[in-house]
């Protein structure tokens, strides 16, 4: 299972634990039901703002959304650090701040 699928399963699990339907979560997170469905199925990866909205709507921290998720790896020889740097350069200040929170959550998981 990839990271997107694991994240989607985490969102679905938290939603169900809180007794919410996809409709209710979508309303609380100010997102379309289709967006929630695509995230939960691991088809789409949410942007930083959506991650924040999901955490808020689920009454969870961002760390809880990412806690114990598998660390993604590639076998194609691509330098993951370089790929990560390129991705971070494309973010605006708000999304970069959230990305740093997410990275911190992953680092705390390793300790």
PDB file of N, CA, C and O in Angstrom, residues 13-41:
ATOM      1  N   UNK A  13     -10.850   6.089   8.349  1.00  0.00           N
ATOM      2  CA  UNK A  13     -10.945   5.520   9.691  1.00  0.00           C
ATOM      3  C   UNK A  13     -11.329   6.585  10.721  1.00  0.00           C
ATOM      4  O   UNK A  13     -12.217   6.368  11.554  1.00  0.00           O
ATOM      5  N   UNK A  14     -10.664   7.736  10.665  1.00  0.00           N
ATOM      6  CA  UNK A  14     -10.990   8.821  11.598  1.00  0.00           C
ATOM      7  C   UNK A  14     -12.419   9.312  11.389  1.00  0.00           C
ATOM      8  O   UNK A  14     -13.139   9.590  12.351  1.00  0.00           O
ATOM      9  N   UNK A  15     -12.825   9.405  10.131  1.00  0.00           N
ATOM     10  CA  UNK A  15     -14.186   9.847   9.831  1.00  0.00           C
ATOM     11  C   UNK A  15     -15.201   8.880  10.436  1.00  0.00           C
ATOM     12  O   UNK A  15     -16.170   9.300  11.089  1.00  0.00           O
ATOM     13  N   UNK A  16     -14.965   7.607  10.244  1.00  0.00           N
ATOM     14  CA  UNK A  16     -15.894   6.600  10.769  1.00  0.00           C
ATOM     15  C   UNK A  16     -15.890   6.570  12.298  1.00  0.00           C
ATOM     16  O   UNK A  16     -16.944   6.408  12.917  1.00  0.00           O
ATOM     17  N   UNK A  17     -14.718   6.716  12.905  1.00  0.00           N
ATOM     18  CA  UNK A  17     -14.628   6.762  14.366  1.00  0.00           C
ATOM     19  C   UNK A  17     -15.463   7.894  14.944  1.00  0.00           C
ATOM     20  O   UNK A  17     -15.994   7.786  16.039  1.00  0.00           O
ATOM     21  N   UNK A  18     -15.567   8.961  14.196  1.00  0.00           N
ATOM     22  CA  UNK A  18     -16.324  10.126  14.652  1.00  0.00           C
ATOM     23  C   UNK A  18     -17.781  10.081  14.203  1.00  0.00           C
ATOM     24  O   UNK A  18     -18.539  11.020  14.430  1.00  0.00           O
ATOM     25  N   UNK A  19     -18.161   8.991  13.556  1.00  0.00           N
ATOM     26  CA  UNK A  19     -19.549   8.810  13.146  1.00  0.00           C
ATOM     27  C   UNK A  19     -19.992   9.748  12.039  1.00  0.00           C
ATOM     28  O   UNK A  19     -21.173  10.100  11.954  1.00  0.00           O
ATOM     29  N   UNK A  20     -19.054  10.136  11.181  1.00  0.00           N
ATOM     30  CA  UNK A  20     -19.367  11.074  10.103  1.00  0.00           C
ATOM     31  C   UNK A  20     -19.516  10.343   8.776  1.00  0.00           C
ATOM     32  O   UNK A  20     -18.813   9.377   8.503  1.00  0.00           O
ATOM     33  N   UNK A  21     -20.406  10.832   7.951  1.00  0.00           N
ATOM     34  CA  UNK A  21     -20.491  10.382   6.565  1.00  0.00           C
ATOM     35  C   UNK A  21     -19.506  11.203   5.744  1.00  0.00           C
ATOM     36  O   UNK A  21     -18.988  12.235   6.206  1.00  0.00           O
ATOM     37  N   UNK A  22     -19.276  10.773   4.521  1.00  0.00           N
ATOM     38  CA  UNK A  22     -18.441  11.586   3.637  1.00  0.00           C
ATOM     39  C   UNK A  22     -19.079  12.949   3.406  1.00  0.00           C
ATOM     40  O   UNK A  22     -18.377  13.961   3.347  1.00  0.00           O
ATOM     41  N   UNK A  23     -20.399  12.979   3.305  1.00  0.00           N
ATOM     42  CA  UNK A  23     -21.102  14.256   3.130  1.00  0.00           C
ATOM     43  C   UNK A  23     -20.836  15.194   4.299  1.00  0.00           C
ATOM     44  O   UNK A  23     -20.570  16.384   4.109  1.00  0.00           O
ATOM     45  N   UNK A  24     -20.929  14.653   5.511  1.00  0.00           N
ATOM     46  CA  UNK A  24     -20.731  15.479   6.702  1.00  0.00           C
ATOM     47  C   UNK A  24     -19.292  15.983   6.798  1.00  0.00           C
ATOM     48  O   UNK A  24     -19.052  17.151   7.121  1.00  0.00           O
ATOM     49  N   UNK A  25     -18.332  15.102   6.497  1.00  0.00           N
ATOM     50  CA  UNK A  25     -16.934  15.532   6.524  1.00  0.00           C
ATOM     51  C   UNK A  25     -16.682  16.593   5.457  1.00  0.00           C
ATOM     52  O   UNK A  25     -16.007  17.590   5.719  1.00  0.00           O
ATOM     53  N   UNK A  26     -17.224  16.385   4.276  1.00  0.00           N
ATOM     54  CA  UNK A  26     -17.058  17.360   3.196  1.00  0.00           C
ATOM     55  C   UNK A  26     -17.605  18.725   3.611  1.00  0.00           C
ATOM     56  O   UNK A  26     -16.967  19.757   3.390  1.00  0.00           O
ATOM     57  N   UNK A  27     -18.768  18.726   4.249  1.00  0.00           N
ATOM     58  CA  UNK A  27     -19.367  19.980   4.699  1.00  0.00           C
ATOM     59  C   UNK A  27     -18.476  20.662   5.732  1.00  0.00           C
ATOM     60  O   UNK A  27     -18.182  21.852   5.630  1.00  0.00           O
ATOM     61  N   UNK A  28     -18.026  19.886   6.721  1.00  0.00           N
ATOM     62  CA  UNK A  28     -17.180  20.455   7.781  1.00  0.00           C
ATOM     63  C   UNK A  28     -15.847  20.971   7.246  1.00  0.00           C
ATOM     64  O   UNK A  28     -15.316  21.961   7.742  1.00  0.00           O
ATOM     65  N   UNK A  29     -15.297  20.259   6.248  1.00  0.00           N
ATOM     66  CA  UNK A  29     -13.997  20.631   5.693  1.00  0.00           C
ATOM     67  C   UNK A  29     -14.115  21.626   4.538  1.00  0.00           C
ATOM     68  O   UNK A  29     -13.102  22.018   3.961  1.00  0.00           O
ATOM     69  N   UNK A  30     -15.352  21.988   4.213  1.00  0.00           N
ATOM     70  CA  UNK A  30     -15.612  22.931   3.125  1.00  0.00           C
ATOM     71  C   UNK A  30     -15.007  22.433   1.810  1.00  0.00           C
ATOM     72  O   UNK A  30     -14.361  23.167   1.059  1.00  0.00           O
ATOM     73  N   UNK A  31     -15.234  21.149   1.541  1.00  0.00           N
ATOM     74  CA  UNK A  31     -14.752  20.507   0.334  1.00  0.00           C
ATOM     75  C   UNK A  31     -15.889  19.729  -0.305  1.00  0.00           C
ATOM     76  O   UNK A  31     -16.887  19.417   0.343  1.00  0.00           O
ATOM     77  N   UNK A  32     -15.741  19.366  -1.558  1.00  0.00           N
ATOM     78  CA  UNK A  32     -16.745  18.572  -2.257  1.00  0.00           C
ATOM     79  C   UNK A  32     -16.683  17.122  -1.779  1.00  0.00           C
ATOM     80  O   UNK A  32     -15.617  16.625  -1.408  1.00  0.00           O
ATOM     81  N   UNK A  33     -17.813  16.451  -1.815  1.00  0.00           N
ATOM     82  CA  UNK A  33     -17.873  15.038  -1.435  1.00  0.00           C
ATOM     83  C   UNK A  33     -16.944  14.228  -2.330  1.00  0.00           C
ATOM     84  O   UNK A  33     -16.262  13.304  -1.860  1.00  0.00           O
ATOM     85  N   UNK A  34     -16.898  14.565  -3.612  1.00  0.00           N
ATOM     86  CA  UNK A  34     -16.004  13.859  -4.538  1.00  0.00           C
ATOM     87  C   UNK A  34     -14.543  13.980  -4.099  1.00  0.00           C
ATOM     88  O   UNK A  34     -13.770  13.027  -4.227  1.00  0.00           O
ATOM     89  N   UNK A  35     -14.171  15.132  -3.571  1.00  0.00           N
ATOM     90  CA  UNK A  35     -12.805  15.338  -3.088  1.00  0.00           C
ATOM     91  C   UNK A  35     -12.504  14.378  -1.945  1.00  0.00           C
ATOM     92  O   UNK A  35     -11.454  13.729  -1.920  1.00  0.00           O
ATOM     93  N   UNK A  36     -13.427  14.277  -1.000  1.00  0.00           N
ATOM     94  CA  UNK A  36     -13.253  13.376   0.142  1.00  0.00           C
ATOM     95  C   UNK A  36     -13.154  11.932  -0.350  1.00  0.00           C
ATOM     96  O   UNK A  36     -12.275  11.173   0.082  1.00  0.00           O
ATOM     97  N   UNK A  37     -14.014  11.557  -1.262  1.00  0.00           N
ATOM     98  CA  UNK A  37     -14.011  10.197  -1.798  1.00  0.00           C
ATOM     99  C   UNK A  37     -12.681   9.871  -2.479  1.00  0.00           C
ATOM    100  O   UNK A  37     -12.106   8.795  -2.254  1.00  0.00           O
ATOM    101  N   UNK A  38     -12.188  10.772  -3.300  1.00  0.00           N
ATOM    102  CA  UNK A  38     -10.924  10.543  -4.007  1.00  0.00           C
ATOM    103  C   UNK A  38      -9.748  10.441  -3.043  1.00  0.00           C
ATOM    104  O   UNK A  38      -8.842   9.619  -3.237  1.00  0.00           O
ATOM    105  N   UNK A  39      -9.763  11.236  -1.986  1.00  0.00           N
ATOM    106  CA  UNK A  39      -8.705  11.165  -0.975  1.00  0.00           C
ATOM    107  C   UNK A  39      -8.787   9.833  -0.237  1.00  0.00           C
ATOM    108  O   UNK A  39      -7.778   9.136  -0.066  1.00  0.00           O
ATOM    109  N   UNK A  40      -9.979   9.472   0.214  1.00  0.00           N
ATOM    110  CA  UNK A  40     -10.144   8.233   0.981  1.00  0.00           C
ATOM    111  C   UNK A  40      -9.773   6.997   0.162  1.00  0.00           C
ATOM    112  O   UNK A  40      -9.308   6.005   0.727  1.00  0.00           O
ATOM    113  N   UNK A  41      -9.983   7.044  -1.138  1.00  0.00           N
ATOM    114  CA  UNK A  41      -9.639   5.901  -1.991  1.00  0.00           C
ATOM    115  C   UNK A  41      -8.175   5.915  -2.416  1.00  0.00           C
ATOM    116  O   UNK A  41      -7.706   4.998  -3.084  1.00  0.00           O
TER     117      UNK A  41
END
